[in-house]
Coordinates of C-alpha atoms in Angstrom, one line a residue:
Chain A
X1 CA 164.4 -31.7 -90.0
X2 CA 166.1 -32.3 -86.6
X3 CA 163.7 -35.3 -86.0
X4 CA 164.8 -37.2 -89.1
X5 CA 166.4 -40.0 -87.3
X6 CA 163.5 -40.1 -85.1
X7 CA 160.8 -40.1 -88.3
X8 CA 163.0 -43.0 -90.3
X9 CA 162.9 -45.1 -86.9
X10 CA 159.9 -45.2 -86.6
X11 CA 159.4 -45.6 -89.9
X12 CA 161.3 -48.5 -90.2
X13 CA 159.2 -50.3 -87.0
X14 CA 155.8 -48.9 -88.4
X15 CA 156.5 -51.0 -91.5
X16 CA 157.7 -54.0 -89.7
X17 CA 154.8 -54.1 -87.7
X18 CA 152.6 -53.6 -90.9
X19 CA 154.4 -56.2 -92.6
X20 CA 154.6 -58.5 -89.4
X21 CA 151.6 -61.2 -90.6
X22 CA 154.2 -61.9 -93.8
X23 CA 157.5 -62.5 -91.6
X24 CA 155.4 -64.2 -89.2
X25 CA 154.1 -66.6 -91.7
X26 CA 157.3 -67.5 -93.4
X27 CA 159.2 -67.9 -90.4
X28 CA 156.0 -70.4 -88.8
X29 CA 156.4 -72.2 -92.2
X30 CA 152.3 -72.1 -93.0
X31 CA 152.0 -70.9 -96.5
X32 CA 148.1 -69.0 -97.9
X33 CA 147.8 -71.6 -99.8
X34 CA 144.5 -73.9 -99.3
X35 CA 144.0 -77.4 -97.1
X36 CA 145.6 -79.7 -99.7
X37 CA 143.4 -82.5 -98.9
X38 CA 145.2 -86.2 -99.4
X39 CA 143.7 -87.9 -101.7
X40 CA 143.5 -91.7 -102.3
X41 CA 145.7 -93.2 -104.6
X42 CA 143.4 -96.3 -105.4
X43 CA 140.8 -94.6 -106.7
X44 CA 140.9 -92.3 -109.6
X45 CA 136.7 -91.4 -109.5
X46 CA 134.3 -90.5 -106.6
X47 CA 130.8 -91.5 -106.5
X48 CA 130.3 -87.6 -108.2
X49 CA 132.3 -86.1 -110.1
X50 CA 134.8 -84.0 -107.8
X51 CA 133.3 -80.5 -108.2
X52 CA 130.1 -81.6 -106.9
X53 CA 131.8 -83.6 -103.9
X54 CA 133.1 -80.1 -103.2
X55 CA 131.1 -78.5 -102.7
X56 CA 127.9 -80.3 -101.6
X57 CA 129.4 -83.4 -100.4
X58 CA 127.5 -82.7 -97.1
X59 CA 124.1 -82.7 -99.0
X60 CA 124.8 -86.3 -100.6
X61 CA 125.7 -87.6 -97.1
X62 CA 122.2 -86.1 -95.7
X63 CA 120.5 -88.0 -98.1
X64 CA 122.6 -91.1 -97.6
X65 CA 121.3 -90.6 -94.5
X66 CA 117.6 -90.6 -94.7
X67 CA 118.0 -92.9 -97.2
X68 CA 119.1 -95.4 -94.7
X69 CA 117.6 -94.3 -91.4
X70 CA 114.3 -93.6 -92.2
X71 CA 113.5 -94.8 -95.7
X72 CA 115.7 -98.5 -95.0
X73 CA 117.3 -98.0 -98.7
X74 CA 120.7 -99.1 -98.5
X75 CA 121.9 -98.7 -101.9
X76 CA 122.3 -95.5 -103.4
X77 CA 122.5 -95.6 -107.9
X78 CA 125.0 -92.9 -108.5
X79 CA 123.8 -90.6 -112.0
X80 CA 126.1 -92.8 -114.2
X81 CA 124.2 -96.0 -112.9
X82 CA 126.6 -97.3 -110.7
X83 CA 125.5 -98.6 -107.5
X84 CA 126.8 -98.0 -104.0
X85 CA 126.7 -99.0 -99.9
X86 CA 125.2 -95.8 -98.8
X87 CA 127.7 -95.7 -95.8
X88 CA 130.0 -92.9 -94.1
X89 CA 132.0 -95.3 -92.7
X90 CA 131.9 -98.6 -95.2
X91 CA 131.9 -96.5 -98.6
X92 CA 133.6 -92.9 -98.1
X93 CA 136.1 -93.8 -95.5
X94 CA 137.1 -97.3 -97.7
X95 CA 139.0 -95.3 -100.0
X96 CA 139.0 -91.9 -97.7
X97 CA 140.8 -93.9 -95.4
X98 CA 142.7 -91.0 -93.6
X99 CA 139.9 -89.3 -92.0
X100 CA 143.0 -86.8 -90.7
X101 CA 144.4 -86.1 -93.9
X102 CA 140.9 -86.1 -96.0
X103 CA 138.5 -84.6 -94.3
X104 CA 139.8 -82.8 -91.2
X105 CA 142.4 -80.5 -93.5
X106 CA 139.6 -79.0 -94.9
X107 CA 137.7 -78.8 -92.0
X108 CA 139.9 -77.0 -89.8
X109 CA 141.2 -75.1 -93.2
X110 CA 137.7 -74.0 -93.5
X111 CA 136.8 -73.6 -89.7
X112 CA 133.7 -75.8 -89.4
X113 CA 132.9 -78.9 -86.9
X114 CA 130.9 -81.4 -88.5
X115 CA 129.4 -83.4 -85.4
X116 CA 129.2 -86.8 -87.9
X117 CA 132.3 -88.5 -85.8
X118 CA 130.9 -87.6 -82.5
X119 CA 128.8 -91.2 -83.8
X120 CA 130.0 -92.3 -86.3
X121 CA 133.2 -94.2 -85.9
X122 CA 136.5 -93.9 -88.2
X123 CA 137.9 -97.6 -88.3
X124 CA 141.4 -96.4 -88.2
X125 CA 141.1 -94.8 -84.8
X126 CA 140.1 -98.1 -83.7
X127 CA 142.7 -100.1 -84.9
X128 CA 145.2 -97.8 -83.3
X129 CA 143.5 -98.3 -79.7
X130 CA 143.8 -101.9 -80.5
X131 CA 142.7 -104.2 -77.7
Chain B
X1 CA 50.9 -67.0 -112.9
X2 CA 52.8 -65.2 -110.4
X3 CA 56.2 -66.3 -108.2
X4 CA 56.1 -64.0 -105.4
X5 CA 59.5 -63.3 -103.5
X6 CA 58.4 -65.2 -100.7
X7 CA 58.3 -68.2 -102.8
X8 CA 61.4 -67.5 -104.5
X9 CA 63.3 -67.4 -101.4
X10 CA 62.0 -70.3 -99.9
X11 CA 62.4 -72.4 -103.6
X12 CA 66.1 -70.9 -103.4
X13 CA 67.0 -72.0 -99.8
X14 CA 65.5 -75.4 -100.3
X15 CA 67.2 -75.9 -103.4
X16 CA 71.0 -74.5 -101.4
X17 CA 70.3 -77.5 -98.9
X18 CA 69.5 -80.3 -101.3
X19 CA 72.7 -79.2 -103.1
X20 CA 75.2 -78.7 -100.0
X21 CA 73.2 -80.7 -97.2
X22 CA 75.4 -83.3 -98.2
X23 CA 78.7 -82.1 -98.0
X24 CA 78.1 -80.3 -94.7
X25 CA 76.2 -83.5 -92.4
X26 CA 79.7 -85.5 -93.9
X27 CA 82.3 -82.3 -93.3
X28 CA 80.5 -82.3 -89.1
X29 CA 80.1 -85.8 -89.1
X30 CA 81.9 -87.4 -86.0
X31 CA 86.1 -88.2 -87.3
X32 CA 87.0 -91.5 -87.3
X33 CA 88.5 -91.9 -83.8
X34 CA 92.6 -92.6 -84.5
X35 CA 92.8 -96.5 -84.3
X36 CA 95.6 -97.9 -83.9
X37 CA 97.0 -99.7 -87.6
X38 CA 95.8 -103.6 -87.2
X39 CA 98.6 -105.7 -88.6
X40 CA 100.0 -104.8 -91.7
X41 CA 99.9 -107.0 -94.4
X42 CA 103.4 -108.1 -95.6
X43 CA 105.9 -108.7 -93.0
X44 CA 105.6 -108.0 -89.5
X45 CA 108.7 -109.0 -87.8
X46 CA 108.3 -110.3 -83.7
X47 CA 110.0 -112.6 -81.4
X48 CA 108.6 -115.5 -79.3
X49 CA 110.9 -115.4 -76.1
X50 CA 111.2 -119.1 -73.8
X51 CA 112.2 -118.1 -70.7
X52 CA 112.3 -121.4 -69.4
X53 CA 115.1 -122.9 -72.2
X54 CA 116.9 -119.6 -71.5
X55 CA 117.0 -120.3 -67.6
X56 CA 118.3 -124.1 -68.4
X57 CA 121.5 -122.5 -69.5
X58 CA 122.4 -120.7 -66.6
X59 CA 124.3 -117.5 -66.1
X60 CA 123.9 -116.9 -69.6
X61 CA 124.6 -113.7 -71.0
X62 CA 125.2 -114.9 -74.9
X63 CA 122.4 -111.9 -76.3
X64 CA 122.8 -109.5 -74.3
X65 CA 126.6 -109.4 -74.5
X66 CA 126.1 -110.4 -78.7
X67 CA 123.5 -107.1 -78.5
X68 CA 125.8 -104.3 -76.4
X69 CA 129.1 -105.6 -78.4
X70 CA 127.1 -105.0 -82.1
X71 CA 125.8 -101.9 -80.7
X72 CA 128.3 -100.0 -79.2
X73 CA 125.8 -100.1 -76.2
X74 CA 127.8 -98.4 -73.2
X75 CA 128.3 -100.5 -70.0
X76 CA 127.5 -98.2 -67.2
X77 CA 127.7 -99.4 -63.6
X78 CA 125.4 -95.9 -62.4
X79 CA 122.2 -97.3 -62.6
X80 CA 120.6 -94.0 -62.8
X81 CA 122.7 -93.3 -66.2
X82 CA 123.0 -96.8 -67.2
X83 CA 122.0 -97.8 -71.3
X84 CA 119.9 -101.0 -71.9
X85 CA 118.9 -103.0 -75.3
X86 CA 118.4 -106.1 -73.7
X87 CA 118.6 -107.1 -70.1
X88 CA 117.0 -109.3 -67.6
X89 CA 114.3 -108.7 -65.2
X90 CA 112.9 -110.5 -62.5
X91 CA 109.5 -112.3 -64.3
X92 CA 107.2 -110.6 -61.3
X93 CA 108.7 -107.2 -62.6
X94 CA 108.3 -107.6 -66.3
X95 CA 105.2 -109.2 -65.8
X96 CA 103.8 -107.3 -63.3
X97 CA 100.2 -107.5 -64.2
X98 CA 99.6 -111.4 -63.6
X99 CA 97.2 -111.5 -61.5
X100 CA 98.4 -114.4 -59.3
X101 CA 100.9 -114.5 -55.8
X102 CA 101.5 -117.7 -56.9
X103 CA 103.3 -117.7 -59.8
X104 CA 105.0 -121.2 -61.1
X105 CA 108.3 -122.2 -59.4
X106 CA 110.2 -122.1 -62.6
X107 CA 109.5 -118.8 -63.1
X108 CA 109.6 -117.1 -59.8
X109 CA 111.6 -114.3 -59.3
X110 CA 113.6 -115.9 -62.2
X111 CA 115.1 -113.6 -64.4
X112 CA 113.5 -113.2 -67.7
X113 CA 115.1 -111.2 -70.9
X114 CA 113.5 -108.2 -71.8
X115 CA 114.0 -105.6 -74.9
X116 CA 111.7 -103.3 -76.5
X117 CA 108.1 -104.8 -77.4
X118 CA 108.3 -102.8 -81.0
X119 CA 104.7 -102.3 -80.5
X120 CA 101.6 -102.2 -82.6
X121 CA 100.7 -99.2 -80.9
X122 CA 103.8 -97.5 -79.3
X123 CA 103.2 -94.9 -77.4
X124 CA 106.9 -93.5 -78.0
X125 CA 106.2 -92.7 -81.4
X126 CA 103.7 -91.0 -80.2
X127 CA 104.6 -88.3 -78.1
X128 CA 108.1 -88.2 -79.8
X129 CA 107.7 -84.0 -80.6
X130 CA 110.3 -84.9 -83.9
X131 CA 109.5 -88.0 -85.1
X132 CA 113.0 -89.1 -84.3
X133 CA 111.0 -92.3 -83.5
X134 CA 108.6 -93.7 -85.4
X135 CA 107.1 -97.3 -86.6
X136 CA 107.7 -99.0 -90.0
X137 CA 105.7 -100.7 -92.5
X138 CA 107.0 -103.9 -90.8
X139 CA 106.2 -103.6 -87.3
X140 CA 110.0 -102.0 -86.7
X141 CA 110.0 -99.3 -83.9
X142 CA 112.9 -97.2 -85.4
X143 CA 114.9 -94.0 -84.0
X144 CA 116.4 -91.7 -85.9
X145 CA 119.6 -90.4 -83.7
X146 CA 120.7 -88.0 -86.2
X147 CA 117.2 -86.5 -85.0
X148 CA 116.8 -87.2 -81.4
X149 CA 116.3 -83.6 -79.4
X150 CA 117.1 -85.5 -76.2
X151 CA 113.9 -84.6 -74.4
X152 CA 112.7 -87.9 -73.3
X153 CA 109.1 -87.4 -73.8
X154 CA 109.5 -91.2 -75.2
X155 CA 111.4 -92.3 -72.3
X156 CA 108.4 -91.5 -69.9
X157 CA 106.1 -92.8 -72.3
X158 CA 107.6 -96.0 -72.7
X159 CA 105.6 -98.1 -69.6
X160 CA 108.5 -101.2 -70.6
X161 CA 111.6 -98.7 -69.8
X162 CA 112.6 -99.8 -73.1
X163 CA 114.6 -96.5 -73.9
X164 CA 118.0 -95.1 -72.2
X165 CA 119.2 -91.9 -72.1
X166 CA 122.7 -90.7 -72.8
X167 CA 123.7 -88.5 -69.7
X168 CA 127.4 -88.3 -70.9
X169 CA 129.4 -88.8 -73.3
X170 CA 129.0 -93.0 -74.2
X171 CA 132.2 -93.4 -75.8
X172 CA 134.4 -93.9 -73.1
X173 CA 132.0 -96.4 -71.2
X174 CA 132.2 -98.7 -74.4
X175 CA 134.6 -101.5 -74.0
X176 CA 135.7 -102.0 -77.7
X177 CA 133.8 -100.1 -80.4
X178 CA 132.5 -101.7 -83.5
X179 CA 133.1 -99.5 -86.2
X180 CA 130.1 -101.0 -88.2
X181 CA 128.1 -99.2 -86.3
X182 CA 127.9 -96.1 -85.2
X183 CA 127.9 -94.5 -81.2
X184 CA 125.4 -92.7 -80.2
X185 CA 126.1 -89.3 -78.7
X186 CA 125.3 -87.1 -75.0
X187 CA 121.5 -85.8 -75.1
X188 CA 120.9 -88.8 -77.1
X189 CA 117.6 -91.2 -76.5
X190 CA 118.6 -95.2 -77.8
X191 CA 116.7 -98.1 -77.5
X192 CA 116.9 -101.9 -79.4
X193 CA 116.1 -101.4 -83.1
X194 CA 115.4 -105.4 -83.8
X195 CA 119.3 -105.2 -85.8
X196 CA 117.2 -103.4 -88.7
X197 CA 120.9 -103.6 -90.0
X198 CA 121.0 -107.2 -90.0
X199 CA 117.4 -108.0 -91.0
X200 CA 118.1 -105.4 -94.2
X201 CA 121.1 -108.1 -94.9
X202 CA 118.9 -111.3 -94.4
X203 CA 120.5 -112.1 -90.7
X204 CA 118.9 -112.4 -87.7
X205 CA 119.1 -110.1 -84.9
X206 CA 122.2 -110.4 -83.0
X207 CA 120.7 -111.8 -79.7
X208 CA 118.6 -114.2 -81.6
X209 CA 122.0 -115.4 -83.8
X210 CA 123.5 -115.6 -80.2
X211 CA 121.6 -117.7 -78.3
X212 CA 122.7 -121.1 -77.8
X213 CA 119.6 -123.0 -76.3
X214 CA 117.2 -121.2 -79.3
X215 CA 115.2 -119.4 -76.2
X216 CA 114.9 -116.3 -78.8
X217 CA 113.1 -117.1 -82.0
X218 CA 112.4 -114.2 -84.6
X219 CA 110.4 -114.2 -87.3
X220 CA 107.4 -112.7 -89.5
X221 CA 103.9 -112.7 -87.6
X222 CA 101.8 -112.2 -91.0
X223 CA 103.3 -115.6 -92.7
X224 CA 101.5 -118.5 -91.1
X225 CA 104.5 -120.7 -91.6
X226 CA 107.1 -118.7 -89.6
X227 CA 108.6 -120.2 -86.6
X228 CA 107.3 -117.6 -84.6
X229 CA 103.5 -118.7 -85.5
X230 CA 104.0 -121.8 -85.2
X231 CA 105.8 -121.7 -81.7
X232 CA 102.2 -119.5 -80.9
X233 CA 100.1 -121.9 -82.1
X234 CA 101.9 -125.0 -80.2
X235 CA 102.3 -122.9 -76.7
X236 CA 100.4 -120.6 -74.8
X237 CA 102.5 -116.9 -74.9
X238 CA 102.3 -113.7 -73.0
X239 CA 102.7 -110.1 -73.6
X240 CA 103.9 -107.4 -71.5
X241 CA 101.2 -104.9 -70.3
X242 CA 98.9 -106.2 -72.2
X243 CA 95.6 -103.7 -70.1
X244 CA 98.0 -100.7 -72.2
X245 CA 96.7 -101.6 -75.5
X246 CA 100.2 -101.5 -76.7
X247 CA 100.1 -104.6 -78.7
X248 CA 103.6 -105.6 -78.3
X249 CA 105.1 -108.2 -80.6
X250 CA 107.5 -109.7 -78.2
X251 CA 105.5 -112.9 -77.0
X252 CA 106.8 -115.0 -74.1
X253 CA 106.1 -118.7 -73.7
X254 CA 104.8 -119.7 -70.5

């Protein structure tokens, strides 16, 4: 046992290393917790309810889409018989109205690029730019 | 009596014909060679264009700056990369088929607005490989950006130059952008789209809502009583091209 100081020391830094993601977190101040979207505080109900938006929100905007584009129908009847603008930027982003604090949280959280705003235009961006 | 093979056979073969003859002479008969679709019946939206009011105002840019501004059309000084809706060209160049050398002094070398002809028979739509472009029920020659693979088949195809291609990024090129509508984006094809926006909201096209002296008139070719049939009934019109069989339905009064 003439190595035993030598054995705990390393010790000691094997488990700081091994522990290192848990210090490093705590001292950057980011927690494992999910993206925390924001969400508006006008509105109480989406168009769906909010486990579909979830998770298929994508799929309701793709058929928004063709709706629009290539079938020229502009109004989308939600399943409780409401009616609404099928619009990105005039209906979601109305009450959505942080883009950054809505949909980029869990975005990034998630690690996916939707190309929709390389088009599509969030009106608060514009307003900022101002002229 | 007796039915010998031989006349079995020849019973049973004659009888196969009589029953199938039919089918087969209409199966190998000769396809219908693909005609163009006449006029649709409902609405058929077009535009009568008086060059001659819109030289009386001048310098006027009121449509095409109305057009770019709705948009988000870029303003690109590189004419090589440069995006067009609407724009003027000289009336020898967007009429180049006249056969005269002679053409009327009000109209010579005068410039004379031009968009795309939403033709009856586009030949965009036709070699689009995605149907990214295509026409609608009402005469509309649409694009679909979300869909556009950027290979502009259509741009070649196009003998008006009616479609621009996005070399670069648009967005910084674009003066102020209208939210309302939405930029397009690099590798990305764009051409006018008649404001189907507007029209869905009962409004005229932008350039037509612009113009001051009423040199852009807009309206439904399949209702006898629209302004644009009656303007083609009281004047004598052109179309551009007209030896493509396009069919456009921008008509120009001359």
């Amino acid at each position: 046992m003439r190595d035993r100081h030598a054995i705990i020391a390393a010790l000691i830094v094997f488990f700081v290393v091994l522990t290192f993601p848990i210090w490093y977190a705590r001292a950057a101040g980011t927690t494992s917790r999910g993206p925390e979207p924001k969400l508006p505080e006008t509105e109480k109900t989406c168009v769906m309810p909010v486990e579909y938006m979830r998770a298929s929100h994508m799929k309701l905007l793709l058929t928004w889409r063709d709706d629009v584009v290539r079938r020229n129908v502009r109004t989308w009847i939600a399943p409780d018989g409401k009616s609404y603008k099928a619009s990105l930027s005039g209906t979601c982003l109305r009450c959505h109205a942080n883009k950054a604090e809505f949909c980029d949280r869990c975005h990034t959280y998630a690690g996916v690029t939707p190309y929709c705003w390389e088009c599509h235009v969030d009106p608060a961006s514009i307003k900022g730019s101002g002229t | 009596m007796s039915f010998s093979r031989r006349a079995f056979l020849g019973a049973a073969g004659l009888s196969a014909l009589g029953l199938t003859g039919k089918a087969a002479i209409d199966a190998f008969a000769l396809q219908p060679p693909h005609e163009p679709a006449s006029t649709p019946a409902g609405t058929r939206w077009a535009m009568v264009i008086d060059p001659k009011k819109c030289l009386e105002a001048g310098d006027c840019t009121a449509c095409l700056d109305a057009c770019h501004r709705t948009h988000n059309v870029p303003a690109i000084d590189n004419r090589a990369h440069e995006v067009k809706w609407i724009w003027k060209e000289s009336f020898e160049h967007a009429f180049p088929s006249l056969q005269t050398d002679y053409p009327p002094d009000a109209l010579r070398d005068k410039p004379v607005m031009v968009l795309c002809n939403h033709c009856d028979n586009p030949p965009c739509v036709r070699v689009c490989p995605t149907q990214a472009t295509w026409k609608r029920s009402d005469g509309i020659v649409m694009m679909d950006w979300h869909r556009c693979i950027g290979c502009r088949y259509c741009v070649a195809a196009c003998p008006y130059g009616s479609r621009s291609f996005n070399w670069s990024d648009p967005r910084p090129s674009i003066a102020q952008i209208t939210p309302d509508f939405p930029t397009r984006s690099k590798g990305v094809v764009e051409k006018c789209t008649f404001c189907e926006e507007r029209i869905a909201r009962d409004e005229p096209p932008a350039c037509v809502a612009a113009c001051h002296a009423k040199a852009l008139v807009f309206g439904n070719l399949n209702d006898p009583e629209s302004d644009v049939r009656s303007l083609l009934r009281s004047h004598f019109t052109l179309r551009r091209k007209p030896e493509l069989g396009t069919r456009p339905a921008i008509y120009y009064i001359v």
